[in-house]
Short mmCIF file of C-alpha atoms and ligand atoms in Angstrom, two decimals:
data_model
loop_
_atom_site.label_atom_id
_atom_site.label_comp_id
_atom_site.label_asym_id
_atom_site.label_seq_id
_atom_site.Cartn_x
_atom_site.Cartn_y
_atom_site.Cartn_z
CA UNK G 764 0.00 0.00 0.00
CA UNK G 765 1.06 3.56 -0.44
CA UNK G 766 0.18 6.69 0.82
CA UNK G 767 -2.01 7.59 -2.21
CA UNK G 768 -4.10 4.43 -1.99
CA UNK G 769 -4.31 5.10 2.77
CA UNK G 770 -6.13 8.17 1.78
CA UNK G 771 -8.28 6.87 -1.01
CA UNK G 772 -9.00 4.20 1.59
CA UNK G 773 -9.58 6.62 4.49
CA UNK G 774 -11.71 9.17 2.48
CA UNK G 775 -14.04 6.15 1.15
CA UNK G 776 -14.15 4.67 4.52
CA UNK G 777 -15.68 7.40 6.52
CA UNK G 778 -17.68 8.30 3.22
CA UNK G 779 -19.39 4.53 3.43
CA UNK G 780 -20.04 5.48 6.53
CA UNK G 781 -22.29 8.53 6.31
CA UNK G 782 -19.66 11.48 6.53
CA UNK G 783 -19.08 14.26 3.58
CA UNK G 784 -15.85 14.76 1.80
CA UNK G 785 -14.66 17.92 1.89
CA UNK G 786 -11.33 19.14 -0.06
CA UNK G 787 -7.74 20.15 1.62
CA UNK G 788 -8.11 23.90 2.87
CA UNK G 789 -4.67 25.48 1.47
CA UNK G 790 -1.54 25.79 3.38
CA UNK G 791 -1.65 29.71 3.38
CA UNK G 792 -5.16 30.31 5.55
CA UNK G 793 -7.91 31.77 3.84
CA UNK G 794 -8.93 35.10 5.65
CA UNK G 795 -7.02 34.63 8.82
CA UNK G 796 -4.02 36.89 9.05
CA UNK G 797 -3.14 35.15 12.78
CA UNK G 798 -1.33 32.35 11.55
CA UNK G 799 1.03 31.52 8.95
CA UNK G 800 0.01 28.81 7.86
CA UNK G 801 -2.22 25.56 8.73
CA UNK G 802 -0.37 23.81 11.03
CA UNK G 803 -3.35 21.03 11.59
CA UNK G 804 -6.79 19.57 10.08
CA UNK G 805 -8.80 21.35 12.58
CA UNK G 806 -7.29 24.82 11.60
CA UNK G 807 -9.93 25.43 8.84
CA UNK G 808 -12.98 23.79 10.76
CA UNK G 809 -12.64 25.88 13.64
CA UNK G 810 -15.57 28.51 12.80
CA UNK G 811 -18.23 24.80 12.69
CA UNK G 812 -16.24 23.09 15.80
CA UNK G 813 -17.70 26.61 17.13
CA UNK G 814 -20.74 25.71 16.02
CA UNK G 815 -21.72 27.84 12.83
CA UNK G 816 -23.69 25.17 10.33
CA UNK G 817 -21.22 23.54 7.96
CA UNK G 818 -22.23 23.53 4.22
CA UNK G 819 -21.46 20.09 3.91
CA UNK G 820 -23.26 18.56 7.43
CA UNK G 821 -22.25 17.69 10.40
CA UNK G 822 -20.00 14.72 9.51
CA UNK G 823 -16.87 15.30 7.22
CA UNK G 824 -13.76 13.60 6.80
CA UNK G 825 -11.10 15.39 4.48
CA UNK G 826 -7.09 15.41 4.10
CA UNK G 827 -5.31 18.25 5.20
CA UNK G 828 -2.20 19.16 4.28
CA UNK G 829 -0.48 21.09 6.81
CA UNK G 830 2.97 23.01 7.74
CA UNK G 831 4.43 23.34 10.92
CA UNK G 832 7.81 24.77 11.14
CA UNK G 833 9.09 24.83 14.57
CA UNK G 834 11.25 22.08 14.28
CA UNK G 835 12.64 23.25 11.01
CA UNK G 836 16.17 22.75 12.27
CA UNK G 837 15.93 19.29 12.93
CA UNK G 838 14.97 18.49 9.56
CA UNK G 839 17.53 16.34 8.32
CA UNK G 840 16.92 13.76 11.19
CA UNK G 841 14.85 10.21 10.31
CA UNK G 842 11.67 11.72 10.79
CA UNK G 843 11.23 15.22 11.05
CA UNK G 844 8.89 16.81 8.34
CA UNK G 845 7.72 20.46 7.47
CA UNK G 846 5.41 19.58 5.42
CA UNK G 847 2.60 16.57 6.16
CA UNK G 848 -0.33 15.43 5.49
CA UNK G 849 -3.35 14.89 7.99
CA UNK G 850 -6.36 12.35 7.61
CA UNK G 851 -9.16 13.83 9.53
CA UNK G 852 -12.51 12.46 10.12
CA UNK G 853 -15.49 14.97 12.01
CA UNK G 854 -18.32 15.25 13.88
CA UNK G 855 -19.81 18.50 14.15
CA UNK G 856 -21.76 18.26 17.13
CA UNK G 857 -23.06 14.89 15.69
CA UNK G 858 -21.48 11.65 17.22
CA UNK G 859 -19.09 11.42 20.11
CA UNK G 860 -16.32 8.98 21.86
CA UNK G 861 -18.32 5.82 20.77
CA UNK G 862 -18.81 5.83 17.61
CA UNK G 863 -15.42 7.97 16.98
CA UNK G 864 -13.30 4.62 18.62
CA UNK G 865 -15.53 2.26 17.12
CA UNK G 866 -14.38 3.47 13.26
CA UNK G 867 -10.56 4.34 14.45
CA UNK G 868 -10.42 0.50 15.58
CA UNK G 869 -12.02 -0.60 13.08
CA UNK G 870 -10.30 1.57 9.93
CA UNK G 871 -6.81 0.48 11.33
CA UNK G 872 -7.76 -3.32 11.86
CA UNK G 873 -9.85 -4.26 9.41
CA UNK G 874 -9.39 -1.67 6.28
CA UNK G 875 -5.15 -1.38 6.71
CA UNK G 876 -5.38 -4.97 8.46
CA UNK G 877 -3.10 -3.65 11.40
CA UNK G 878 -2.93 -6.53 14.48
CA UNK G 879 -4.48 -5.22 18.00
CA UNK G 880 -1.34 -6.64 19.03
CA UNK G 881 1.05 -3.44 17.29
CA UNK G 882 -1.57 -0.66 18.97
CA UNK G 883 -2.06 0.37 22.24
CA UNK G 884 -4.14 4.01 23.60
CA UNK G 885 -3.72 6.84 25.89
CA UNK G 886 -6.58 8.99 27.74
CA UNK G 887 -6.71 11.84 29.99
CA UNK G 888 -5.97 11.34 33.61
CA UNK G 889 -7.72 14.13 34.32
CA UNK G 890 -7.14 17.39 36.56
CA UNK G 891 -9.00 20.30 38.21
CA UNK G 892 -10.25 20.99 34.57
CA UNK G 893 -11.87 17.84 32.95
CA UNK G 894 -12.17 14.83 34.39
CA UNK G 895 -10.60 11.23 33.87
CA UNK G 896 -11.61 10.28 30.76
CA UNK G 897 -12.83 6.74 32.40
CA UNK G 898 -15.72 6.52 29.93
CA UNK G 899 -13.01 6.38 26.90
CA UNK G 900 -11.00 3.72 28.30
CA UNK G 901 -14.38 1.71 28.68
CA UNK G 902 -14.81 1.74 25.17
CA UNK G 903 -11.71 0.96 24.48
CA UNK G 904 -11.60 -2.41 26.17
CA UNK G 905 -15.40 -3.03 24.73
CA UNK G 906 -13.88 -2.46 21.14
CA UNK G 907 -11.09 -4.89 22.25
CA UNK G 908 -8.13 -3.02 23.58
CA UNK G 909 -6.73 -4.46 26.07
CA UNK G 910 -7.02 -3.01 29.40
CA UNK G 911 -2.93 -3.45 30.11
CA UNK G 912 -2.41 -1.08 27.01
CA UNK G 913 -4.86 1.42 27.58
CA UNK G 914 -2.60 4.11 29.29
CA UNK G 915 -3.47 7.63 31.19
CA UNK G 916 -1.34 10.85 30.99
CA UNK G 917 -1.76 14.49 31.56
CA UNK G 918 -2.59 17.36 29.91
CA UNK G 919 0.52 17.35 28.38
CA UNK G 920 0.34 13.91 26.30
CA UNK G 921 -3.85 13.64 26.18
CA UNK G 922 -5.30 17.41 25.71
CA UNK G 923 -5.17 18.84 22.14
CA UNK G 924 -5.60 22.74 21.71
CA UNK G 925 -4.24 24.77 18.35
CA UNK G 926 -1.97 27.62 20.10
CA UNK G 927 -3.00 29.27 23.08
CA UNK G 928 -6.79 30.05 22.96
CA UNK G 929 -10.28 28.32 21.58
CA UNK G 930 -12.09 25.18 21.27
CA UNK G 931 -10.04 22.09 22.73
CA UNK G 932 -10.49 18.90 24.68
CA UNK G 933 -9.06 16.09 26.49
CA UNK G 934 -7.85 13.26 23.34
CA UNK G 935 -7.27 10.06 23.23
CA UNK G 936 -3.90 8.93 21.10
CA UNK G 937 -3.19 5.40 19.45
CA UNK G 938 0.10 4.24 19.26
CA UNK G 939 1.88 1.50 17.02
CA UNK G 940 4.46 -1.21 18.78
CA UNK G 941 7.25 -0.96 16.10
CA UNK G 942 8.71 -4.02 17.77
CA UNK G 943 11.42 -2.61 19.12
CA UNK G 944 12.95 -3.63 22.23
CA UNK G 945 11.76 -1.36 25.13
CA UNK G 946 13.98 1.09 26.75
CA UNK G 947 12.82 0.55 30.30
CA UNK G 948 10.62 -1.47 32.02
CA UNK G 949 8.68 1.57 32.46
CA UNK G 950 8.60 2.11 28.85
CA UNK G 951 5.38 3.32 27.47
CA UNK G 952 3.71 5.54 24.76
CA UNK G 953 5.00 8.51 26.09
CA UNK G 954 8.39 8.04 26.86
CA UNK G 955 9.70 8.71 23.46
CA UNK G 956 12.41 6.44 23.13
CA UNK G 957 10.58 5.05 19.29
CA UNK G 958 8.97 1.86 19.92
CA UNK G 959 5.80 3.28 20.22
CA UNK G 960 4.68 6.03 17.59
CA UNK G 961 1.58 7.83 17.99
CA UNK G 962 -0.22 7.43 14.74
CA UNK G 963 -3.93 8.85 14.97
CA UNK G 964 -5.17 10.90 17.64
CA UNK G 965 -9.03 11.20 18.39
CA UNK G 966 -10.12 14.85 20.46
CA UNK G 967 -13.44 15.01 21.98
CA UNK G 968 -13.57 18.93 21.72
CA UNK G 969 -16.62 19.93 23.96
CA UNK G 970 -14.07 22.71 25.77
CA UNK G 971 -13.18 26.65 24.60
CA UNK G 972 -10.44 27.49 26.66
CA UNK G 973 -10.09 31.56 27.15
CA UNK G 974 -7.35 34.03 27.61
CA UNK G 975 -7.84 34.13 31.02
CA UNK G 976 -7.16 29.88 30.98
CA UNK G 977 -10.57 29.07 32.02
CA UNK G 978 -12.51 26.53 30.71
CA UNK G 979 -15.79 26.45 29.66
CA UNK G 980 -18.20 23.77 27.53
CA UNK G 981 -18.92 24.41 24.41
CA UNK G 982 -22.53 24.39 22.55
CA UNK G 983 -21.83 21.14 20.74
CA UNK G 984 -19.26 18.29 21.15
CA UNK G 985 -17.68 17.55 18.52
CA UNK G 986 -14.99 14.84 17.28
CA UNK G 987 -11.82 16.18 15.51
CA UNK G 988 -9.03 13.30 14.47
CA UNK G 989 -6.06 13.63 12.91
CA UNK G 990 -3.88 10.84 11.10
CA UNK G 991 -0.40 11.47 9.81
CA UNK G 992 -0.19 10.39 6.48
CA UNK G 993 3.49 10.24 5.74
CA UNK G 994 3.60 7.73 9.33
CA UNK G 995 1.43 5.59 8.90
CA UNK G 996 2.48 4.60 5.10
CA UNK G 997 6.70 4.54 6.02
CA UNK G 998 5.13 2.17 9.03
CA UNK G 999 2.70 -0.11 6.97
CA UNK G 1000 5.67 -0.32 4.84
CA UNK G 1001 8.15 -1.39 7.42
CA UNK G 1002 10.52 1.51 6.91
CA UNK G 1003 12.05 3.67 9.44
CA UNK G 1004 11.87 6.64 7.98
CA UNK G 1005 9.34 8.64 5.57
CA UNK G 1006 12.42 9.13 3.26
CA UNK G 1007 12.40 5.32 2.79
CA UNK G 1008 9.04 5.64 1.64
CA UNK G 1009 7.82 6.39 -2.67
CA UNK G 1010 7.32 9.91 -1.53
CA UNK G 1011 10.54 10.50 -1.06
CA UNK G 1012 12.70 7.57 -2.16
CA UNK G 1013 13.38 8.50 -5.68
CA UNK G 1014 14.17 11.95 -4.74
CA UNK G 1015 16.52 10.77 -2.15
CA UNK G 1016 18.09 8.35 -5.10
CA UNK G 1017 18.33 10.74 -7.54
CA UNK G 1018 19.95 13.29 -5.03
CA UNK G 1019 22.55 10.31 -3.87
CA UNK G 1020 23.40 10.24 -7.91
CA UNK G 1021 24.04 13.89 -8.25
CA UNK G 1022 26.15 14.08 -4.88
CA UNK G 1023 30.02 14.43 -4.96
CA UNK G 1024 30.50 14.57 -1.60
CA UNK G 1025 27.51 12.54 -0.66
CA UNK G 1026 25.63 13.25 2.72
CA UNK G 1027 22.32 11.73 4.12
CA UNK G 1028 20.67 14.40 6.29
CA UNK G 1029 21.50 16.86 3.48
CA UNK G 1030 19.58 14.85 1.17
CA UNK G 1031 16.92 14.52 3.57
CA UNK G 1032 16.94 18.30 4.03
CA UNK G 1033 17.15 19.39 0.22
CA UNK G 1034 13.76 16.52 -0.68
CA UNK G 1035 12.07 17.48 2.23
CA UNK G 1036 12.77 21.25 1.89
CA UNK G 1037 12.10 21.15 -1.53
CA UNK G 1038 8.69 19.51 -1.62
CA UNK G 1039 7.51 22.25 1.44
CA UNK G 1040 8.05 24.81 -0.86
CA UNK G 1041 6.62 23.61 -3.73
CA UNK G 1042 3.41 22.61 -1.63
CA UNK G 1043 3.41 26.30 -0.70
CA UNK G 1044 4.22 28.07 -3.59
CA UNK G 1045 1.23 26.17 -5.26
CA UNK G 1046 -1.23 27.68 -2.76
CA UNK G 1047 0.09 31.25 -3.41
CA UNK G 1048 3.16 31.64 -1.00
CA UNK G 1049 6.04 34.13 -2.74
CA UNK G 1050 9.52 34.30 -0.45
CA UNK G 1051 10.18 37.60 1.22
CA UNK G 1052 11.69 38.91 4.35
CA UNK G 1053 8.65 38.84 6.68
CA UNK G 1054 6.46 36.10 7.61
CA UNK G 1055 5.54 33.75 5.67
CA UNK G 1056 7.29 34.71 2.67
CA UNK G 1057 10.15 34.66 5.05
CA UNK G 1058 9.61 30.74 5.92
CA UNK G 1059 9.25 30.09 2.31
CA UNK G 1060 12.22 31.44 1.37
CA UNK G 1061 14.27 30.08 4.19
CA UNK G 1062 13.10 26.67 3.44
CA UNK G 1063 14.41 27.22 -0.06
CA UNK G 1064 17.75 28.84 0.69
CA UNK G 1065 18.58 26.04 2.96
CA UNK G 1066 17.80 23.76 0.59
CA UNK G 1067 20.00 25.37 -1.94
CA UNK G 1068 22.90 25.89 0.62
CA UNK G 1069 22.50 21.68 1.16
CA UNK G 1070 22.96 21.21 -2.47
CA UNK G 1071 26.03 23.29 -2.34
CA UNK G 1072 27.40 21.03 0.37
CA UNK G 1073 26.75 17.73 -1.13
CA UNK G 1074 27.81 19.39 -4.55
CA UNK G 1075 25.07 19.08 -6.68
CA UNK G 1076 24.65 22.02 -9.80
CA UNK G 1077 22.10 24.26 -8.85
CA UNK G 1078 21.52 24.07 -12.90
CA UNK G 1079 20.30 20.41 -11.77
CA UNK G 1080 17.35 22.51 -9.46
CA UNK G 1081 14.88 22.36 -12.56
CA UNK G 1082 15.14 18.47 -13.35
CA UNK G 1083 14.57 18.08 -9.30
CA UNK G 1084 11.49 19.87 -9.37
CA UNK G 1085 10.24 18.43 -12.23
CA UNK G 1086 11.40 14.93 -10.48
CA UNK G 1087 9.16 16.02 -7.49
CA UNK G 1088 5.97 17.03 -9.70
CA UNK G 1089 6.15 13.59 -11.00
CA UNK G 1090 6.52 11.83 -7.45
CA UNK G 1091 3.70 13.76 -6.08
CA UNK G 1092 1.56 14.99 -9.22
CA UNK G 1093 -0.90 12.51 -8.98
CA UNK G 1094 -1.40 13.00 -5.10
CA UNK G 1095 -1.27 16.93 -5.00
CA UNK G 1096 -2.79 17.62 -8.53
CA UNK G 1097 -2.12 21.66 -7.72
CA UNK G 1098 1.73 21.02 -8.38
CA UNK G 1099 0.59 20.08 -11.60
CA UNK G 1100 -1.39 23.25 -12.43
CA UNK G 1101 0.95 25.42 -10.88
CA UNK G 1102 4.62 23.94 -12.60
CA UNK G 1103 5.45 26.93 -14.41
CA UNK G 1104 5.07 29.21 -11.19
CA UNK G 1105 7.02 26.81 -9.42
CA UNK G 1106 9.95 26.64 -11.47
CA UNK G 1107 9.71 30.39 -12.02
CA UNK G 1108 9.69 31.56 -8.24
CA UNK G 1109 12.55 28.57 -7.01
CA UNK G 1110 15.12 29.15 -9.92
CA UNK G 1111 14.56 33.36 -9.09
CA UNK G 1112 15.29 33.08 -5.40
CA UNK G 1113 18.28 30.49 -6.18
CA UNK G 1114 19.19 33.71 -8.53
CA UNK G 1115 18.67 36.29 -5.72
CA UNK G 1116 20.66 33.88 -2.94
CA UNK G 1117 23.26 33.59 -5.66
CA UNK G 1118 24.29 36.89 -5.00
CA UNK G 1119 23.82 37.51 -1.59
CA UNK G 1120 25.95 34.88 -1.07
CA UNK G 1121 28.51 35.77 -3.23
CA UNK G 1122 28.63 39.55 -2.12
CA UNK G 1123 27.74 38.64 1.68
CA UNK G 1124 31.06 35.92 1.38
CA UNK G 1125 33.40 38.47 -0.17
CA UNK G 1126 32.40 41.17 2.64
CA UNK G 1127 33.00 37.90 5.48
CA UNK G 1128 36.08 36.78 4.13
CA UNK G 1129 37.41 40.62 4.20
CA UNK G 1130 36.20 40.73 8.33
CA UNK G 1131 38.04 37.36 8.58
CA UNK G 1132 41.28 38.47 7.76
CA UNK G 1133 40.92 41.52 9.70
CA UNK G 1134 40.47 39.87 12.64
CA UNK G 1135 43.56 37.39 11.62
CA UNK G 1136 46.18 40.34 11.35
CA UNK G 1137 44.18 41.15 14.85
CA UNK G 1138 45.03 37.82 15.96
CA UNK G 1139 41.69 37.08 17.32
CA UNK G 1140 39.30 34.60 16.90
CA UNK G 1141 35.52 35.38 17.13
CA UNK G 1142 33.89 37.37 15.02
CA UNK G 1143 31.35 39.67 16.95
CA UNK G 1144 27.49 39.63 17.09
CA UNK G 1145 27.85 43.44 15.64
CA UNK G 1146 29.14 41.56 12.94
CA UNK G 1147 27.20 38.42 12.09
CA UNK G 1148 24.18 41.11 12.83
CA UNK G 1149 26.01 43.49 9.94
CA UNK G 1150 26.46 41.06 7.33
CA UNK G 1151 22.49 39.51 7.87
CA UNK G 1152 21.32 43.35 7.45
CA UNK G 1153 22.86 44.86 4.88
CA UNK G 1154 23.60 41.51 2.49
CA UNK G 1155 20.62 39.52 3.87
CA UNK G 1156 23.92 36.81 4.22
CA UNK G 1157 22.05 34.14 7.00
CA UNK G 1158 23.54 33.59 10.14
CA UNK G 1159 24.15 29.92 9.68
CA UNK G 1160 26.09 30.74 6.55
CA UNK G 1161 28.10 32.80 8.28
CA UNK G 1162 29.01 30.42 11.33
CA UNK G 1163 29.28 27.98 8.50
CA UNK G 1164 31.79 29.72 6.97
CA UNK G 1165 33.56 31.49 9.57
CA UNK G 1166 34.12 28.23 11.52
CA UNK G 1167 36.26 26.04 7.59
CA UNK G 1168 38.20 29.11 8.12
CA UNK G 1169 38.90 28.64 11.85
CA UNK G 1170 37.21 31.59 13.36
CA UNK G 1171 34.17 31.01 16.20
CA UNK G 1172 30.95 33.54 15.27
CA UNK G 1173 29.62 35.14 18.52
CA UNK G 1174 25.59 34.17 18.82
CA UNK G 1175 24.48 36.67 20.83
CA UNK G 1176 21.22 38.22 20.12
CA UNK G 1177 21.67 42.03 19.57
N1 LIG W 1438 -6.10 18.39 16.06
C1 LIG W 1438 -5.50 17.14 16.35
C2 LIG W 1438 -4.06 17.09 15.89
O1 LIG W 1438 -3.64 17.92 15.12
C3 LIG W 1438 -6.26 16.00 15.70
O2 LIG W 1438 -6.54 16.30 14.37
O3 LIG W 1438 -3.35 16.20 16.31
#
């Protein structure tokens, strides 16, 4: 199975079973200048999980692709992603906990054939806010979980909210046993260590939380679950990492035949990099220097500075792109539509980079060898502060390069 056919399989699931498909919202919010971007399924659905009457009902499943860029620097690692996708199924003040278990268990055991043996849940303990979700573990065990791997945590693991403020609820996460030896004997779902990795997460939103952090019920309860698409496929396939999987792999291959000086989490940088911006770019993101132009065209500089490292052409940037449109065309149809723009916006900010980097370089290598005949060895914050402002050269291309000529950079924030 790939990841194409899990959605086809998730959409037509909940759809044989009475919800409405609705399409992906785009990455770049419609109408909401708070955000950047959609950083989960529920982001669009909030004004209905509020209770204003959806156009499509009160039970919709979609796929959502999202960005969430907080962990952008550990991109390059075997799992970290910018850019996913989440399968989301909804009840809009319509059905609750029971039925909401009943198809989870049932669309991961019978329709991707997953044993009960790999999963095991977590619920809310409970605090001076909500209460233990007991009534979720009951269902659990009545749609044959067993009661040793039904698990309780705090608000920490089992309460979902988007940012600070608004609707919100205690969740209940499932987990897959990758087989993997455990790491204590207290090892357990939300310890981290890898042998269990939370695939689906179910939220029983019946809670707005306000800016003063009190809680209050909502009108309606609703259901809002989120699977990660690019998981579950690398672990139906057996692979450790989504860069294992056919969204990535022949990226990653073609990269690894490009490469002179051939490097893994570079490659895993410039194909994961590379398919974030394209995602955006197709729903109307252009890179400048604020927001989320800003991201964007981070996310492609870094990419570019990766395929200087591993020594790939940039004049090979066109043939990757095109590489990626036929990877993902037939998932993300909008790549498709939107080539030309694509191409177009990537190859000018590779152009614009191009010669920051060569102006920004000449300007470092000239502070370098001032502070040589100095006989020191850092170059100061002023500095690193100088050369980002007036030639837009990034700080990690200056430690980068200050540190192959044997100089420290000073990190302070000015
Ligand atoms: N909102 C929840 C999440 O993003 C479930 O969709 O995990």
């Amino acid at each position: 199975m790939n990841a194409l056919e899990i959605r086809n399989k998730f959409l037509n699931y909940f759809k044989n079973h009475g919800h409405s498909i609705i399409p992906s919202a785009p990455l770049i919010p419609e109408n909401d200048p708070s955000v950047l971007f959609t950083t989960a399924g529920m982001h669009p659905l909030v004004p209905y999980l509020l209770g204003e009457v959806h156009p499509a009902g009160t039970k919709l499943a979609d796929y959502q692709k999202c960005l969430r860029t907080v962990d952008i620097d550990e991109v390059g690692d075997n799992r970290h992603l910018t850019f996913f996708e989440m399968l989301g199924n909804w009840s809009l003040g319509e059905y609750f906990k029971k039925e909401s278990i009943k198809y989870s268990m049932e669309f991961l055991t019978k329709e991707l054939n997953i044993p009960v043996e790999k999963l095991s849940v977590t619920c809310f303990k409970g605090d001076e806010d909500a209460p233990r979700d007991e009534e979720t573990a009951k269902i659990w065990e009545e749609n044959g979980m067993p009661k040793e791997r039904i698990y309780f945590f705090g608000k920490e693991d089992n309460w979902w909210i988007a940012g600070e403020t608004g609707p919100c609820g205690p969740d209940t996460e499932i987990f897959y046993d990758t087989g993997k030896e455990p790491c204590s004997k207290e090892c357990n779902p939300s310890c981290g260590c890898g042998k269990y990795v939370e695939i689906w997460n179910n939220v029983f939103m019946e809670y707005y939380k306000d800016a003063e952090g009190n809680y209050t019920k909502l009108k309606q309860r609703n259901v809002d679950t989120g699977l990660g698409l690019e998981r579950i496929n690398m672990l139906l396939q057996g692979k450790e990492t989504p860069f294992d999987t056919e969204i990535f792999k022949p990226m990653m291959d073609k990269l690894e035949s490009l490469a002179k000086n051939d490097n893994l989490s570079s490659r895993r940088i410039i194909a994961e990099h590379l398919r974030s911006s394209m995602m955006i770019i197709a729903d109307g993101g252009k890179p400048s220097n604020i927001d989320r132009g800003y991201i964007l065209r981070r996310l492609i500089r870094r990419m570019i500075r990766h395929l200087n490292k591993i020594g790939i052409e940039l004049d090979k940037l066109k043939e990757l792109i095109d590489l990626n449109i036929e990877i993902l065309g037939e998932m993300y149809p909008d790549l498709v539509q939107n080539k030309e723009n694509i191409i177009n916006t990537i190859l000018a900010e590779k152009d614009k980079f191009m010669k920051t980097l060569e102006n920004g370089e000449k300007e470092l290598q000239k502070e370098l060898s001032k502070l040589k005949a100095k006989g020191e060895d850092t170059l100061s914050a002023e500095e690193v502060f100088r050369l980002y402002e007036t030639y837009g050269f990034p700080q990690e291309v200056t430690k980068e390069i200050s540190e192959e000529n044997g100089f420290k950079i000073d990190l302070r924030k000015l």
